[in-house]
mmCIF file of C-alpha atoms in Angstrom:
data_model
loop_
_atom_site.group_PDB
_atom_site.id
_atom_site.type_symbol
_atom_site.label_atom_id
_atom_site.label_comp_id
_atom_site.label_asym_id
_atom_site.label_seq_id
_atom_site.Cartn_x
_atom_site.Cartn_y
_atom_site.Cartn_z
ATOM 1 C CA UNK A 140 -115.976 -17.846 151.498
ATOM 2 C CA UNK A 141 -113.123 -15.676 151.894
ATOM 3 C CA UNK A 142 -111.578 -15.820 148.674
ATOM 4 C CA UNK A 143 -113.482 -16.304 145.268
ATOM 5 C CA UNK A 144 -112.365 -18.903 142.862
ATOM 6 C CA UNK A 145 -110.926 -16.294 140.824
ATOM 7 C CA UNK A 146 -108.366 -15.740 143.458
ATOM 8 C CA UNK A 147 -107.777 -19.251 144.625
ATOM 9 C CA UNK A 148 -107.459 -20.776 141.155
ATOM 10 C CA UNK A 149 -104.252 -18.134 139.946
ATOM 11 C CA UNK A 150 -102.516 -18.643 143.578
ATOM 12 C CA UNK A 151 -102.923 -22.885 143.198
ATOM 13 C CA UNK A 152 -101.415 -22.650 139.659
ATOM 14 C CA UNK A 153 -98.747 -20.439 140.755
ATOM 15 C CA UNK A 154 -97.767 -22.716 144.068
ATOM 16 C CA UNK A 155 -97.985 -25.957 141.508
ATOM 17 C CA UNK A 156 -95.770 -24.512 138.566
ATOM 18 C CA UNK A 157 -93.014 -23.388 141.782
ATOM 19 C CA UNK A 158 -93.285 -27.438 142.252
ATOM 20 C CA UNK A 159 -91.793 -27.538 138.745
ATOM 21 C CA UNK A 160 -88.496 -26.330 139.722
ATOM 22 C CA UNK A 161 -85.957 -27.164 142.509
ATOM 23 C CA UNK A 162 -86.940 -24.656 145.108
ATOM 24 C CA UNK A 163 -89.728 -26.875 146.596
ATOM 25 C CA UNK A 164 -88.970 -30.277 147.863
ATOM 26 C CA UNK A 165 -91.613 -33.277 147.640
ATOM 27 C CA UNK A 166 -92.596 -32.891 151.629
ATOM 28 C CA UNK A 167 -93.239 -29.275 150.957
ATOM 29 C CA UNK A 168 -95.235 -29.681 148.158
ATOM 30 C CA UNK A 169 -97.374 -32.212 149.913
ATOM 31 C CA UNK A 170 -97.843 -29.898 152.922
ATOM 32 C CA UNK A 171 -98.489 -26.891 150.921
ATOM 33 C CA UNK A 172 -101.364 -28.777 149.168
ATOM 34 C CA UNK A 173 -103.138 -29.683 152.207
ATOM 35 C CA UNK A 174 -102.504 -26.298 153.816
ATOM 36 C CA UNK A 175 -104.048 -24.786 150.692
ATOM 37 C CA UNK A 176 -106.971 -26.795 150.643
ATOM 38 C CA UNK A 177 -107.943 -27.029 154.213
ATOM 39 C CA UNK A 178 -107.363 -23.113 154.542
ATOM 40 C CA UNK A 179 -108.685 -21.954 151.100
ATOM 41 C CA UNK A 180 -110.310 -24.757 149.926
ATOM 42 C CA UNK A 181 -109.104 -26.794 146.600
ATOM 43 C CA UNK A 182 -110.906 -24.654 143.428
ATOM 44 C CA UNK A 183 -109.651 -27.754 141.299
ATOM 45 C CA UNK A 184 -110.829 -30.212 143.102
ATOM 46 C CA UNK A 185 -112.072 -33.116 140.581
ATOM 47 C CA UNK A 186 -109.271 -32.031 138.051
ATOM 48 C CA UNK A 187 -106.395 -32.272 140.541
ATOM 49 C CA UNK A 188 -107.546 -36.078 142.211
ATOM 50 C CA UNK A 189 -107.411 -37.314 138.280
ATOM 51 C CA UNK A 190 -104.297 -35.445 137.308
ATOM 52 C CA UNK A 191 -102.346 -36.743 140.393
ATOM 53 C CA UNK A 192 -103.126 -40.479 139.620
ATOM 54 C CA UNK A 193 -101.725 -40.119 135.912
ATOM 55 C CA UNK A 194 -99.038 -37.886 136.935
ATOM 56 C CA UNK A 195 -97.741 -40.503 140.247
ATOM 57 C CA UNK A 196 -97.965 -42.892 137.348
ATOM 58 C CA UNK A 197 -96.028 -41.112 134.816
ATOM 59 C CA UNK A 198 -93.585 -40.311 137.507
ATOM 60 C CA UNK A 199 -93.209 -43.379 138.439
ATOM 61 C CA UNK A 200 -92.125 -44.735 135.507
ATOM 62 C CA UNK A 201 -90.157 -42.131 134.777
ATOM 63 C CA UNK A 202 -88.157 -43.170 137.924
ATOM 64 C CA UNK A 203 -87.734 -46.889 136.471
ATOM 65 C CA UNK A 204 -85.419 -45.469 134.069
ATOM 66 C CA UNK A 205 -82.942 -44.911 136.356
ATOM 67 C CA UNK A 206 -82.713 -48.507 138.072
ATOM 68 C CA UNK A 207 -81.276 -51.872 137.078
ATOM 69 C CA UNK A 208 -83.578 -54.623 135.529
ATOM 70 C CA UNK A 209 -81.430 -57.065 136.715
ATOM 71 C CA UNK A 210 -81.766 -55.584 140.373
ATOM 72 C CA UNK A 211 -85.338 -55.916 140.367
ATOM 73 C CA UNK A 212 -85.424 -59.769 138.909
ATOM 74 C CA UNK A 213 -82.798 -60.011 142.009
ATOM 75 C CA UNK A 214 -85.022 -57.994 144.824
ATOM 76 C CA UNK A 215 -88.072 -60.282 143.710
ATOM 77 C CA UNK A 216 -86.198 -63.419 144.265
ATOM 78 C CA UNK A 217 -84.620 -62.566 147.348
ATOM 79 C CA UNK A 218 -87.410 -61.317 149.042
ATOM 80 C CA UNK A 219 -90.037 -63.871 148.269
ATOM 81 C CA UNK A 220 -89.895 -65.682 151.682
ATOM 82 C CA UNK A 221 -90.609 -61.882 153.473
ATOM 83 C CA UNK A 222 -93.088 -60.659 151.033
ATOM 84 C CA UNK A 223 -95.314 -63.237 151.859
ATOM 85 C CA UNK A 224 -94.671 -63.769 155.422
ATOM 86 C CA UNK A 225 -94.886 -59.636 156.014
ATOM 87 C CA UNK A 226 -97.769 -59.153 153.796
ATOM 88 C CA UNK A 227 -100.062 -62.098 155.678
ATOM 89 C CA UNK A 228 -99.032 -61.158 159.012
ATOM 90 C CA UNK A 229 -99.934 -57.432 158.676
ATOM 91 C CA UNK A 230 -103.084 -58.019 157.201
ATOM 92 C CA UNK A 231 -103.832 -61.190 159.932
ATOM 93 C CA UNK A 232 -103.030 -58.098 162.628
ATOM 94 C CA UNK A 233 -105.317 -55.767 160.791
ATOM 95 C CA UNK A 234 -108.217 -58.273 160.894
ATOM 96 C CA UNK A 235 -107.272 -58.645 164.790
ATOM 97 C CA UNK A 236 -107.310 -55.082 165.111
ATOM 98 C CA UNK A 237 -110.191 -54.480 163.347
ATOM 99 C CA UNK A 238 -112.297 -57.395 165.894
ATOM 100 C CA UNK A 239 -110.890 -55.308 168.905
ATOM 101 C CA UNK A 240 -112.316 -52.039 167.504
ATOM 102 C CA UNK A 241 -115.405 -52.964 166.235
ATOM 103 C CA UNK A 242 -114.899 -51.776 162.899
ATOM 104 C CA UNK A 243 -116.810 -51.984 159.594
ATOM 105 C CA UNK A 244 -115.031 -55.545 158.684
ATOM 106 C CA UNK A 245 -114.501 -53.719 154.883
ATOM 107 C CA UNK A 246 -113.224 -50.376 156.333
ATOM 108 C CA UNK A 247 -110.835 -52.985 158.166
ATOM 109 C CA UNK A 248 -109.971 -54.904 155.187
ATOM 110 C CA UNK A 249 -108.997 -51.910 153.316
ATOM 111 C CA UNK A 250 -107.348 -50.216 155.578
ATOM 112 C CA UNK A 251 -104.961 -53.602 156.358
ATOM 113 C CA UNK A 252 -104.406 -54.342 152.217
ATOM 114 C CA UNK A 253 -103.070 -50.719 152.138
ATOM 115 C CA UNK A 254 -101.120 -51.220 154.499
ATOM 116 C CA UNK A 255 -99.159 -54.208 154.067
ATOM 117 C CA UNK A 256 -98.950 -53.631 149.888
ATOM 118 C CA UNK A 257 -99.219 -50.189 148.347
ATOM 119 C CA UNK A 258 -101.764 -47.992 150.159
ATOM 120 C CA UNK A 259 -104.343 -46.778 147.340
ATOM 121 C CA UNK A 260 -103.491 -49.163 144.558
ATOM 122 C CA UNK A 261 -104.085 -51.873 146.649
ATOM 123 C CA UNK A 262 -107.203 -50.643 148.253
ATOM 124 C CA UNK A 263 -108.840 -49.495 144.390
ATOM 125 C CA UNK A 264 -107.781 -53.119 143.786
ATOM 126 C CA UNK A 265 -109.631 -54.563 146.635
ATOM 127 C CA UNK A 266 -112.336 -52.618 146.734
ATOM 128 C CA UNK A 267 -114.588 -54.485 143.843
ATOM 129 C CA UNK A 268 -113.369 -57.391 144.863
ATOM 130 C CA UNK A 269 -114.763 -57.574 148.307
ATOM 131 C CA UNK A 270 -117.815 -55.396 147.441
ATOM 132 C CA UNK A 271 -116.931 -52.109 149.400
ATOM 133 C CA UNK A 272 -119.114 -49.785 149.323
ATOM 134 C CA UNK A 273 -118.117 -46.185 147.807
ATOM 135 C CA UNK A 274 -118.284 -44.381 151.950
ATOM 136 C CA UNK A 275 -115.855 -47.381 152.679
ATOM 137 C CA UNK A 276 -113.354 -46.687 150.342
ATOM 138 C CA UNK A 277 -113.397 -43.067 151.388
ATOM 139 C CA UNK A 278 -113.021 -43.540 154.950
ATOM 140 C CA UNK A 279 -110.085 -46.173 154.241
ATOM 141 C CA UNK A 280 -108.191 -43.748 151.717
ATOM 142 C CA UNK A 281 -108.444 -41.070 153.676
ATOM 143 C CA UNK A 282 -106.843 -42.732 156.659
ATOM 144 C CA UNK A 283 -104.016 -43.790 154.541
ATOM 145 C CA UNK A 284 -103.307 -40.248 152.284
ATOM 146 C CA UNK A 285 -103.220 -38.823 156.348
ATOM 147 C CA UNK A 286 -100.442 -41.789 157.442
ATOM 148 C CA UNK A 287 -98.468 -41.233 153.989
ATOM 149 C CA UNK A 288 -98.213 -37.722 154.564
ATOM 150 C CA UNK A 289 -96.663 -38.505 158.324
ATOM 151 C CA UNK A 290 -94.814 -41.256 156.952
ATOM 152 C CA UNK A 291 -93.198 -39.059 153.758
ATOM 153 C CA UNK A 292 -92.253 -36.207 156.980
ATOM 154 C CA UNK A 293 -91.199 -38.076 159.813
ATOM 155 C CA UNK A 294 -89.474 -41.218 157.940
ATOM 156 C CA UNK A 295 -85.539 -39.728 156.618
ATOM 157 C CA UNK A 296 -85.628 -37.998 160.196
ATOM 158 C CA UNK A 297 -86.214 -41.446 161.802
ATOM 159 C CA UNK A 298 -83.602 -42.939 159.154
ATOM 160 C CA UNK A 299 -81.047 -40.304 160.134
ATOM 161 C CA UNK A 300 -81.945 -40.632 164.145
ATOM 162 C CA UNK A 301 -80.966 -44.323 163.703
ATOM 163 C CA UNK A 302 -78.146 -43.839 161.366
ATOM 164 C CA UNK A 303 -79.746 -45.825 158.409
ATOM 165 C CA UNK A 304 -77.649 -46.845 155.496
ATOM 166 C CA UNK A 305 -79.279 -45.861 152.464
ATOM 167 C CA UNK A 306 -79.727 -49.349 151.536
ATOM 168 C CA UNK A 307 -81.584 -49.819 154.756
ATOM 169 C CA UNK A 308 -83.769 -46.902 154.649
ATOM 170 C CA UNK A 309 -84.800 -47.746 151.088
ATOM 171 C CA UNK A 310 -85.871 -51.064 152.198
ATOM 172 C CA UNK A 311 -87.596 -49.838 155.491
ATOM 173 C CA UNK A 312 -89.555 -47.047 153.488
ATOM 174 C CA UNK A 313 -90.993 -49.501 151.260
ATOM 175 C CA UNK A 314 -92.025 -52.124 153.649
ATOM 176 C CA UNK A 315 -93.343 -49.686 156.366
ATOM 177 C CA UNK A 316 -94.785 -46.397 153.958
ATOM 178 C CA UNK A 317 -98.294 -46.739 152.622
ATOM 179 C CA UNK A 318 -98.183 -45.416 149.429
ATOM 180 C CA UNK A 319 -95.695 -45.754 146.340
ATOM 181 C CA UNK A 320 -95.800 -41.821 146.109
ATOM 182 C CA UNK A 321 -94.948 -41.577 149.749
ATOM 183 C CA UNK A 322 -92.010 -43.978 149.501
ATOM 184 C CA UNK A 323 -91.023 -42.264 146.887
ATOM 185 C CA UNK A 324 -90.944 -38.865 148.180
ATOM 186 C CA UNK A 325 -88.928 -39.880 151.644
ATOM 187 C CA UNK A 326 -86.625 -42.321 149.778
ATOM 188 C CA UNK A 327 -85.671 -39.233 147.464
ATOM 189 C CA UNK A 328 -85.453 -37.025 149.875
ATOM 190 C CA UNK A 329 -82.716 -39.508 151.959
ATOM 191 C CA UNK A 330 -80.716 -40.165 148.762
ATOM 192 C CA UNK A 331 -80.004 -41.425 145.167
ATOM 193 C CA UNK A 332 -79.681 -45.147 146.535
ATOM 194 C CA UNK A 333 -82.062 -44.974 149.053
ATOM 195 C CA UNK A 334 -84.465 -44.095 145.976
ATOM 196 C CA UNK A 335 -83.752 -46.825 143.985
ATOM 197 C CA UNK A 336 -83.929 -49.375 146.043
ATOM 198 C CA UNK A 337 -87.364 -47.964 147.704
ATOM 199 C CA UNK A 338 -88.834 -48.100 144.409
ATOM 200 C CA UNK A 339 -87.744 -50.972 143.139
ATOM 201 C CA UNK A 340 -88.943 -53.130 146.332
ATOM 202 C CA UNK A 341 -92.213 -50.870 146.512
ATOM 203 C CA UNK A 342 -92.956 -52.207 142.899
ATOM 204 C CA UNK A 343 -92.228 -55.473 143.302
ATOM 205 C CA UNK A 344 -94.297 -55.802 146.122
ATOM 206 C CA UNK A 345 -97.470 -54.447 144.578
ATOM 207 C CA UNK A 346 -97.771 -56.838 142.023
ATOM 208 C CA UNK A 347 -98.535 -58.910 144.748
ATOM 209 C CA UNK A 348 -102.069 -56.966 144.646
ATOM 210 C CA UNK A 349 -103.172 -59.678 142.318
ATOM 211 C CA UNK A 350 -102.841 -63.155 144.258
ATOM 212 C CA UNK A 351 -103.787 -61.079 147.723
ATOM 213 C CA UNK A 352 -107.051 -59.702 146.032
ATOM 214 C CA UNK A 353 -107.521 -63.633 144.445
ATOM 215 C CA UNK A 354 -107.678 -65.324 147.744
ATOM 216 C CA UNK A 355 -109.905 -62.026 149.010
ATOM 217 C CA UNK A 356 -112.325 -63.063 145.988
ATOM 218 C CA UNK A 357 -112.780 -66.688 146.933
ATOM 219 C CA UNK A 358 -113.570 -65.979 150.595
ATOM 220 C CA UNK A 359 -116.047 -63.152 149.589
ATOM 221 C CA UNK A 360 -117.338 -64.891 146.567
ATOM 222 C CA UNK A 361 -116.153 -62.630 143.946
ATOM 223 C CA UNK A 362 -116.270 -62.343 140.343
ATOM 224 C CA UNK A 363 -114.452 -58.829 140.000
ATOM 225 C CA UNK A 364 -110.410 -59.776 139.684
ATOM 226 C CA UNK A 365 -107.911 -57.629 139.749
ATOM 227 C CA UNK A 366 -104.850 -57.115 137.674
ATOM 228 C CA UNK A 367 -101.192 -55.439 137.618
ATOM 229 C CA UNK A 368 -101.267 -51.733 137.677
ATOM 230 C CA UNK A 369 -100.082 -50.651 134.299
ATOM 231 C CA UNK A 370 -97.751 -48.225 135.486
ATOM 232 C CA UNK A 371 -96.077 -51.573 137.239
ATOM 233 C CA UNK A 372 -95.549 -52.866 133.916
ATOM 234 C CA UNK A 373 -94.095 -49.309 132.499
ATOM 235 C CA UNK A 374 -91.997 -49.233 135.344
ATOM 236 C CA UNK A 375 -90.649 -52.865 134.589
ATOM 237 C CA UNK A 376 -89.933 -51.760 131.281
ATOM 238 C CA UNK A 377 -88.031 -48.166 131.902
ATOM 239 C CA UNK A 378 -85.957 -50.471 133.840
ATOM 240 C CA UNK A 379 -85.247 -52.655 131.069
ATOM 241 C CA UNK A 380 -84.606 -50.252 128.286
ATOM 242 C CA UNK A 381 -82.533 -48.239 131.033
ATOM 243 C CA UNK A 382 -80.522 -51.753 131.990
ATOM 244 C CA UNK A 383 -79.889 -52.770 127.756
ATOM 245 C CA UNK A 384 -79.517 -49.443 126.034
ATOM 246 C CA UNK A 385 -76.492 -47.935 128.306
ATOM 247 C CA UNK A 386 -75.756 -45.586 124.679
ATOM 248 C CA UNK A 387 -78.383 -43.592 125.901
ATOM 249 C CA UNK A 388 -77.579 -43.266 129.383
ATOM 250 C CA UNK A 389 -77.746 -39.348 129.024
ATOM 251 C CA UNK A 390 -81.630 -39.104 127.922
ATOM 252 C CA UNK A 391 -82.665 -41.949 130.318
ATOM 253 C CA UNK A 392 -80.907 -39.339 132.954
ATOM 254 C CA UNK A 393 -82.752 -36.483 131.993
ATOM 255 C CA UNK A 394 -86.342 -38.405 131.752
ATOM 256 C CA UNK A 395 -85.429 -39.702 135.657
ATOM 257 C CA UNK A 396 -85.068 -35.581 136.682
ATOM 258 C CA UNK A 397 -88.576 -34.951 134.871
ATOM 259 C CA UNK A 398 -89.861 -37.356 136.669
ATOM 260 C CA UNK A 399 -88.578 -36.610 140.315
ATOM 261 C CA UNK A 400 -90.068 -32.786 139.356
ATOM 262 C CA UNK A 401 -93.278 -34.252 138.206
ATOM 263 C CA UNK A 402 -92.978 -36.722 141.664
ATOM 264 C CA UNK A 403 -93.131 -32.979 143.168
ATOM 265 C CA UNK A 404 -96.117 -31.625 141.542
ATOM 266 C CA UNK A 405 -97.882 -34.436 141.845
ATOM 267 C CA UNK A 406 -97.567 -34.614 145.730
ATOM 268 C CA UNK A 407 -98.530 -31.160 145.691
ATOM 269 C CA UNK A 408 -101.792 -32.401 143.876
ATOM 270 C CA UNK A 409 -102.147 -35.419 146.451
ATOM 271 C CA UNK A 410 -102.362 -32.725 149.305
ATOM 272 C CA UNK A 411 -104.553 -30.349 147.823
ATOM 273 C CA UNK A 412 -107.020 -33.495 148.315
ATOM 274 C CA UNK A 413 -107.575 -33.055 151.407
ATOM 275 C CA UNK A 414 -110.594 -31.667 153.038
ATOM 276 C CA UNK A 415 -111.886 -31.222 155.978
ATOM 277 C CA UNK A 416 -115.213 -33.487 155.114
ATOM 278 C CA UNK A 417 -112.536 -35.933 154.637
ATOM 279 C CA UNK A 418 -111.070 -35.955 158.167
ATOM 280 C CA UNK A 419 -114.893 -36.132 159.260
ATOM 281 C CA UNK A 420 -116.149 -38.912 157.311
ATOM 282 C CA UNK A 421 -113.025 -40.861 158.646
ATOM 283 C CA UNK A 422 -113.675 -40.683 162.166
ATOM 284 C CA UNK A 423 -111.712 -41.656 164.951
ATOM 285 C CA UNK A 424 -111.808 -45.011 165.190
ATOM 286 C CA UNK A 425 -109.729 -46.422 161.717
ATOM 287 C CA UNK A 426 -107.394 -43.819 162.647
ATOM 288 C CA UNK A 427 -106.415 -45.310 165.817
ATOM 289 C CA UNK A 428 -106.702 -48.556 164.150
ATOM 290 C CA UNK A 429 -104.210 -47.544 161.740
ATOM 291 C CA UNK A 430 -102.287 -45.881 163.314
ATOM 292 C CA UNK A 431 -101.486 -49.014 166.000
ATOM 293 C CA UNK A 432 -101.279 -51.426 163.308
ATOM 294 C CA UNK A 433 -99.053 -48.751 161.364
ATOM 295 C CA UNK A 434 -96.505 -48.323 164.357
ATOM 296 C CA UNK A 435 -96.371 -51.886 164.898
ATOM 297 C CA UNK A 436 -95.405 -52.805 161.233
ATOM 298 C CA UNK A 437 -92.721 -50.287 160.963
ATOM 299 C CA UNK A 438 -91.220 -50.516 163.849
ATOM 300 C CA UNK A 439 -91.203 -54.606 164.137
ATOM 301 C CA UNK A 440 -89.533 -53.664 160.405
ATOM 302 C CA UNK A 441 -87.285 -51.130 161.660
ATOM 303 C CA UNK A 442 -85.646 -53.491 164.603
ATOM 304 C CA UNK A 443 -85.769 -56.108 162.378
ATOM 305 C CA UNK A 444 -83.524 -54.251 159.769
ATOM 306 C CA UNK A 445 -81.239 -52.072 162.270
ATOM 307 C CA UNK A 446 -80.451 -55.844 163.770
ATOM 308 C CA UNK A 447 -79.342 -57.312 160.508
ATOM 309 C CA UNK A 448 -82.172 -59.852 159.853
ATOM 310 C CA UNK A 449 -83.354 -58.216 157.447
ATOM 311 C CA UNK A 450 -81.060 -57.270 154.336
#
């Protein structure tokens, strides 16, 4: 080792705490992590995978507290018809995909759920229910952190490339981004709308975890259920307090900042979890699975939007 823990562990705490304040950005914070812990090696490493899945959900609904209920009631009506018909075709072109490349049919699952609802949520929320085995889930997670942290670089340079509304790129972002903390952190980093709208459709989509993973248990015989994420339901209600108490307009403001800094640290955290022994236990193969079925969903979603046929 190059550097003892008692060096590693001061510089980590000093990088996180700068994700505290404005100077870093969320898609520094996520690239710093993984830089850190490929070159150096995470000295945290148990401690920070917990902390960033109470922190994304603290953030998270945090961030409800700066949208409209009423927007969200009207986002889950209006895009019934495509939530269904987006999230069954991606995952009915992730099975294909999956044929073509021989791959473990759960690895394939997993990796198709994530895709087409909300990355890691919806693959801890498969998982029991089609009896994945723990390697599995690794290999699938892994593939999808990788794809978020593309998706969370390359996405508001796409958006500005195609000159995106911020309507549009909110939308696109959380139909065609993995992970709510990925769509998070490229819908903030495009703009104020663009975040509230990516977070408000990302949401609304994942509570379709629970009929997805119900089907999922009849075919594979399943006892385990899922149900809605909890920080779904804080979210729901942020938005609600933040819709009927307008009095307090200026503390639902200043929870919304805390939570776009703690958005920050928390991608930070979500890089540092990557490891080398990661990238290996992956392998090649659900990468380039991904990755096609990944480039196929957001760009079909992409033309789709830029056309007008989606709004």
């Amino acid at each position: 080792m190059l550097f003892s823990d008692s060096i590693k562990k001061p510089f980590y705490l000093i990088l996180l705490g700068l994700c505290i304040t404005p100077m870093i950005g969320g898609g520094t914070a996520l690239i710093l992590g993984a830089l850190f812990a490929i070159i150096l090696g995470n000295p945290f490493s148990e401690l920070s995978q917990k902390a960033s899945k109470w922190m994304l959900k603290a953030a998270v609904v945090g961030l409800g507290f700066a949208v409209d209920f009423n927007q969200v009631i009207e986002v889950g009506r209006s895009s019934l018809v495509l939530t269904i018909v987006s999230i069954t075709a991606i995952i009915g072109l992730g099975e294909i995909l999956t044929q073509v490349f021989k791959l473990n049919r759960n690895t394939g699952v997993l990796i198709s759920f994530g895709t087409a609802i909300c990355g890691g949520s919806a693959i801890a929320a498969m998982a029991p229910v089609i009896k994945a085995k723990d390697h599995e889930v690794a290999v699938a997670l892994g593939v999808v952190f990788l794809l978020n942290g593309v998706g969370l670089l390359l996405f508001p340079s796409i958006g500005h490339y195609f000159n995106l509304s911020q309507e549009q790129f909110g939308l696109w972002a959380a139909l065609a981004i993995h992970d709510t903390s990925s769509v998070v952190g490229a819908s903030a980093a495009y703009g104020a709308v663009a975040l509230s709208i990516a977070t408000t459709v990302k949401l609304t989509r994942a509570m379709w975890i629970i009929p997805y993973t119900s089907i999922a248990g009849v075919f594979w015989r399943s006892e385990e259920k899922a149900s809605i994420p909890l920080f779904i339901i804080g979210f729901l209600a942020a938005a609600l307090i933040n819709t009927y108490l307008p009095q307090f307009t200026d503390t639902w403001q200043l929870i919304n900042t805390m939570a776009k800094q703690l958005l920050v640290m928390t991608l930070f955290l979500i890089g540092s979890g990557l490891s080398i022994s990661v990238l290996k236990q992956a392998g090649l193969k659900p990468f380039i699975m991904a990755i096609i079925l990944w480039i196929v969903v957001s760009s079909v979603i992409l033309l789709l939007i830029v056309d007008g046929f989606i709004i």
